[in-house]
Amino acid sequence: MRIPRIIISGTSSRAGKTVISIGLMRALRNRGYEVQPFKIGPDFIDPSFHFFATGRNSRNLDSFMMSKKSILASFQKNARDADIAVIEGTMGLYDSHNAIDEKGSTAEVSKILKSPIALVVNIERISRTTAAFVLGYKVFDKKVDIKGAILNRAGNPRHARKAKLAVEKLAELQVFGVIPRDKNIVIPERHLGLVPAYERENLETLFNALAEIVEEHLDVDKIIKAAEEAPELKEVKTKEKKKKKFNCKVGVIKDKVFTFYYIDNLEAIKELGGELVFIDSIKDKALPEVDALYIGGGFPEIFAKELERNSSLREDIYEFCYSGKPVYAECAGLMYLGEKIYTLEGEDYEMVGFLPLNTRMRKKFQALGYTIHEVIENNPISKRGEVLVGHEFHHSEPELLGNAKFVFKVKRGKGIINGYDGMLKKNTLANYLHLHVLSHKKMMERFLSLAEKNKKHGRSG
């Protein structure tokens, strides 16, 4: 299978790969290309920008949470009808889940996909040293196909010429272009990373400005040529059993507060026959008729006052949880289902109040990284004895207000408290763990099965 593709990786986080990836995606789209975006790693925010830049849903490819076969299958399925795939890397090119092996790194995914790489190098305050940087990346793993460098944040034209010449002559690598330093071209950041695209206005203006910068300073034709020279991939043939279809409606709270959803998770629900009913936690005053509820991650602490004001919806959600219908909540969803959220400013706001905990915001990360959980009790998405691989990232600190049942034993990561995650009350499961359906393929099937079972028999948990 022939799929032109290029990975935009960085020498480190904040080298500029997100801005350059978005600019390249939009530049290619403006040229008439159908661009399929991907994001390496578990990030939720970058894919939201990819969508607005290309008009296509971005997919996560993560070699810690997913098998090689799953990565290849997802890539081929989603890129087969595109003209080119642009894949944004994670962290630095070789950064992984630990200091020794490559698991979870951009480098590992590049080898799985046999994809060429454009390496973004931040050249602030260096010139000839840029060549040493690039040469180190070239020789560190010769199975990684670095096709060219993008030098970012040049101070002036002379600086740009010196750094470019050093890389081409001393590191013997082509330079796709040099981008000048521009303090006006930034995407606002927040404590969990960039501010999600759904909260940004005037995205078209920003993305077209980024595309203009890419067209002016990069040789886009050379990047396209590198992508087109990517080797053919052997088509992955998946032998999937015929999926059972479930007749149920799944409410998904998806708005400016709760934005962290993997598109693959939502599509898995639809493929299983579930109907997605989207709910706005700020604007909707009542919970619609649904059989299950899915609450993803996001920033409830930013919108806590607005969430508190919508008391009628909070009351409906409390009653829904109490009825025993299945609810699955991750991170922000866990916070929302608790009693109160305490902000950094010392203010507190009432939430749904179904789960016995408060959450307090802290300036520093309370958890960040990949997780491994052992399931110790059956629950709406998993069975005892299974192992769940995911990730967690949050600044909130939980405070238990009473007895609670936990269904996950944390083998790697932090969880909610004392090495446990997955708070279960009736059929409401809430955790800090974020799961991707390609890492736990049965999760949505079990969730919908419970929803349909309760719907048919009118049972409560």
Tab-separated table of N, CA and C in Angstrom, residues 349-402:
chain	number	residue	atom	x	y	z
A	349	TYR	N	-16.524	25.267	44.187
A	349	TYR	CA	-17.750	25.220	43.398
A	349	TYR	C	-18.392	23.839	43.502
A	350	GLU	N	-19.712	23.835	43.641
A	350	GLU	CA	-20.474	22.593	43.737
A	350	GLU	C	-20.499	21.880	42.389
A	351	MET	N	-20.289	20.551	42.437
A	351	MET	CA	-20.382	19.739	41.234
A	351	MET	C	-21.568	18.785	41.378
A	352	VAL	N	-21.541	17.651	40.708
A	352	VAL	CA	-22.690	16.738	40.703
A	352	VAL	C	-22.945	16.154	42.086
A	353	GLY	N	-21.873	15.794	42.806
A	353	GLY	CA	-22.027	15.304	44.172
A	353	GLY	C	-22.350	13.832	44.304
A	354	PHE	N	-22.159	13.063	43.236
A	354	PHE	CA	-22.466	11.633	43.333
A	354	PHE	C	-21.312	10.849	43.950
A	355	LEU	N	-20.091	11.223	43.659
A	355	LEU	CA	-18.932	10.505	44.181
A	355	LEU	C	-18.386	11.201	45.427
A	356	PRO	N	-17.934	10.422	46.414
A	356	PRO	CA	-17.492	11.001	47.690
A	356	PRO	C	-16.068	11.557	47.637
A	357	LEU	N	-15.889	12.626	46.878
A	357	LEU	CA	-14.570	13.252	46.853
A	357	LEU	C	-14.658	14.705	46.416
A	358	ASN	N	-13.704	15.486	46.894
A	358	ASN	CA	-13.447	16.826	46.384
A	358	ASN	C	-12.143	16.778	45.603
A	359	THR	N	-11.943	17.743	44.719
A	359	THR	CA	-10.654	17.853	44.047
A	359	THR	C	-10.135	19.277	44.187
A	360	ARG	N	-8.839	19.377	44.478
A	360	ARG	CA	-8.187	20.678	44.648
A	360	ARG	C	-7.128	20.855	43.564
A	361	MET	N	-7.145	21.999	42.928
A	361	MET	CA	-6.162	22.278	41.892
A	361	MET	C	-4.822	22.648	42.523
A	362	ARG	N	-3.750	22.134	41.925
A	362	ARG	CA	-2.389	22.443	42.361
A	362	ARG	C	-1.604	23.035	41.189
A	363	LYS	N	-0.589	23.814	41.497
A	363	LYS	CA	0.196	24.442	40.437
A	363	LYS	C	1.029	23.427	39.668
A	364	LYS	N	1.500	22.404	40.365
A	364	LYS	CA	2.354	21.407	39.727
A	364	LYS	C	1.532	20.187	39.309
A	365	PHE	N	2.063	19.467	38.320
A	365	PHE	CA	1.431	18.217	37.918
A	365	PHE	C	1.346	17.275	39.114
A	366	GLN	N	0.193	16.671	39.299
A	366	GLN	CA	0.014	15.635	40.314
A	366	GLN	C	0.261	14.252	39.726
A	367	ALA	N	0.116	14.141	38.424
A	367	ALA	CA	0.399	12.885	37.727
A	367	ALA	C	0.618	13.201	36.260
A	368	LEU	N	1.580	12.512	35.655
A	368	LEU	CA	1.876	12.723	34.240
A	368	LEU	C	2.619	11.511	33.706
A	369	GLY	N	2.025	10.826	32.745
A	369	GLY	CA	2.727	9.714	32.112
A	369	GLY	C	1.837	8.518	31.853
A	370	TYR	N	2.470	7.490	31.324
A	370	TYR	CA	1.754	6.255	31.014
A	370	TYR	C	1.407	5.489	32.292
A	371	THR	N	0.347	4.713	32.200
A	371	THR	CA	-0.129	3.949	33.350
A	371	THR	C	-0.366	2.495	32.974
A	372	ILE	N	-0.235	1.642	33.964
A	372	ILE	CA	-0.615	0.231	33.828
A	372	ILE	C	-1.466	-0.114	35.042
A	373	HIS	N	-2.688	-0.543	34.798
A	373	HIS	CA	-3.626	-0.864	35.875
A	373	HIS	C	-4.042	-2.333	35.788
A	374	GLU	N	-4.082	-2.984	36.931
A	374	GLU	CA	-4.638	-4.337	37.017
A	374	GLU	C	-6.087	-4.227	37.486
A	375	VAL	N	-6.985	-4.881	36.767
A	375	VAL	CA	-8.404	-4.850	37.136
A	375	VAL	C	-8.624	-5.860	38.254
A	376	ILE	N	-9.131	-5.388	39.394
A	376	ILE	CA	-9.312	-6.275	40.548
A	376	ILE	C	-10.784	-6.586	40.806
A	377	GLU	N	-11.678	-5.957	40.056
A	377	GLU	CA	-13.105	-6.254	40.194
A	377	GLU	C	-13.820	-5.894	38.895
A	378	ASN	N	-14.798	-6.712	38.532
A	378	ASN	CA	-15.576	-6.430	37.327
A	378	ASN	C	-16.219	-5.050	37.412
A	379	ASN	N	-16.341	-4.398	36.280
A	379	ASN	CA	-16.888	-3.040	36.218
A	379	ASN	C	-17.471	-2.797	34.825
A	380	PRO	N	-18.025	-1.636	34.552
A	380	PRO	CA	-18.704	-1.424	33.267
A	380	PRO	C	-17.841	-1.553	32.016
A	381	ILE	N	-16.499	-1.499	32.117
A	381	ILE	CA	-15.682	-1.571	30.899
A	381	ILE	C	-14.652	-2.694	30.896
A	382	SER	N	-14.436	-3.359	32.035
A	382	SER	CA	-13.388	-4.373	32.085
A	382	SER	C	-13.718	-5.450	33.110
A	383	LYS	N	-12.952	-6.548	33.023
A	383	LYS	CA	-13.189	-7.676	33.915
A	383	LYS	C	-11.959	-7.961	34.766
A	384	ARG	N	-12.218	-8.540	35.907
A	384	ARG	CA	-11.151	-8.865	36.853
A	384	ARG	C	-10.059	-9.689	36.164
A	385	GLY	N	-8.802	-9.310	36.442
A	385	GLY	CA	-7.664	-10.024	35.883
A	385	GLY	C	-7.085	-9.378	34.634
A	386	GLU	N	-7.847	-8.500	34.004
A	386	GLU	CA	-7.341	-7.819	32.817
A	386	GLU	C	-6.340	-6.734	33.216
A	387	VAL	N	-5.532	-6.336	32.259
A	387	VAL	CA	-4.556	-5.265	32.470
A	387	VAL	C	-4.874	-4.134	31.500
A	388	LEU	N	-4.969	-2.923	32.026
A	388	LEU	CA	-5.301	-1.751	31.221
A	388	LEU	C	-4.072	-0.854	31.094
A	389	VAL	N	-3.765	-0.476	29.868
A	389	VAL	CA	-2.629	0.401	29.597
A	389	VAL	C	-3.164	1.734	29.087
A	390	GLY	N	-2.804	2.818	29.751
A	390	GLY	CA	-3.306	4.128	29.346
A	390	GLY	C	-2.363	5.224	29.775
A	391	HIS	N	-2.913	6.374	30.108
A	391	HIS	CA	-2.071	7.468	30.585
A	391	HIS	C	-2.886	8.379	31.495
A	392	GLU	N	-2.186	9.208	32.243
A	392	GLU	CA	-2.827	10.174	33.136
A	392	GLU	C	-2.033	11.473	33.102
A	393	PHE	N	-2.732	12.579	33.185
A	393	PHE	CA	-2.069	13.882	33.295
A	393	PHE	C	-3.055	14.874	33.886
A	394	HIS	N	-2.717	15.377	35.058
A	394	HIS	CA	-3.635	16.302	35.724
A	394	HIS	C	-2.930	17.071	36.837
A	395	HIS	N	-3.530	18.211	37.179
A	395	HIS	CA	-3.043	19.062	38.258
A	395	HIS	C	-3.942	18.991	39.489
A	396	SER	N	-4.975	18.198	39.441
A	396	SER	CA	-5.908	18.139	40.568
A	396	SER	C	-5.491	17.074	41.574
A	397	GLU	N	-5.784	17.361	42.832
A	397	GLU	CA	-5.487	16.430	43.925
A	397	GLU	C	-6.804	16.015	44.575
A	398	PRO	N	-7.096	14.716	44.609
A	398	PRO	CA	-8.371	14.274	45.182
A	398	PRO	C	-8.331	14.197	46.701
A	399	GLU	N	-9.486	14.410	47.301
A	399	GLU	CA	-9.647	14.302	48.755
A	399	GLU	C	-10.900	13.468	49.004
A	400	LEU	N	-10.716	12.255	49.499
A	400	LEU	CA	-11.859	11.374	49.742
A	400	LEU	C	-12.680	11.872	50.919
A	401	LEU	N	-13.998	11.746	50.786
A	401	LEU	CA	-14.915	12.217	51.829
A	401	LEU	C	-15.633	11.068	52.527
A	402	GLY	N	-15.304	9.859	52.156
A	402	GLY	CA	-15.962	8.707	52.763
A	402	GLY	C	-15.437	7.435	52.141
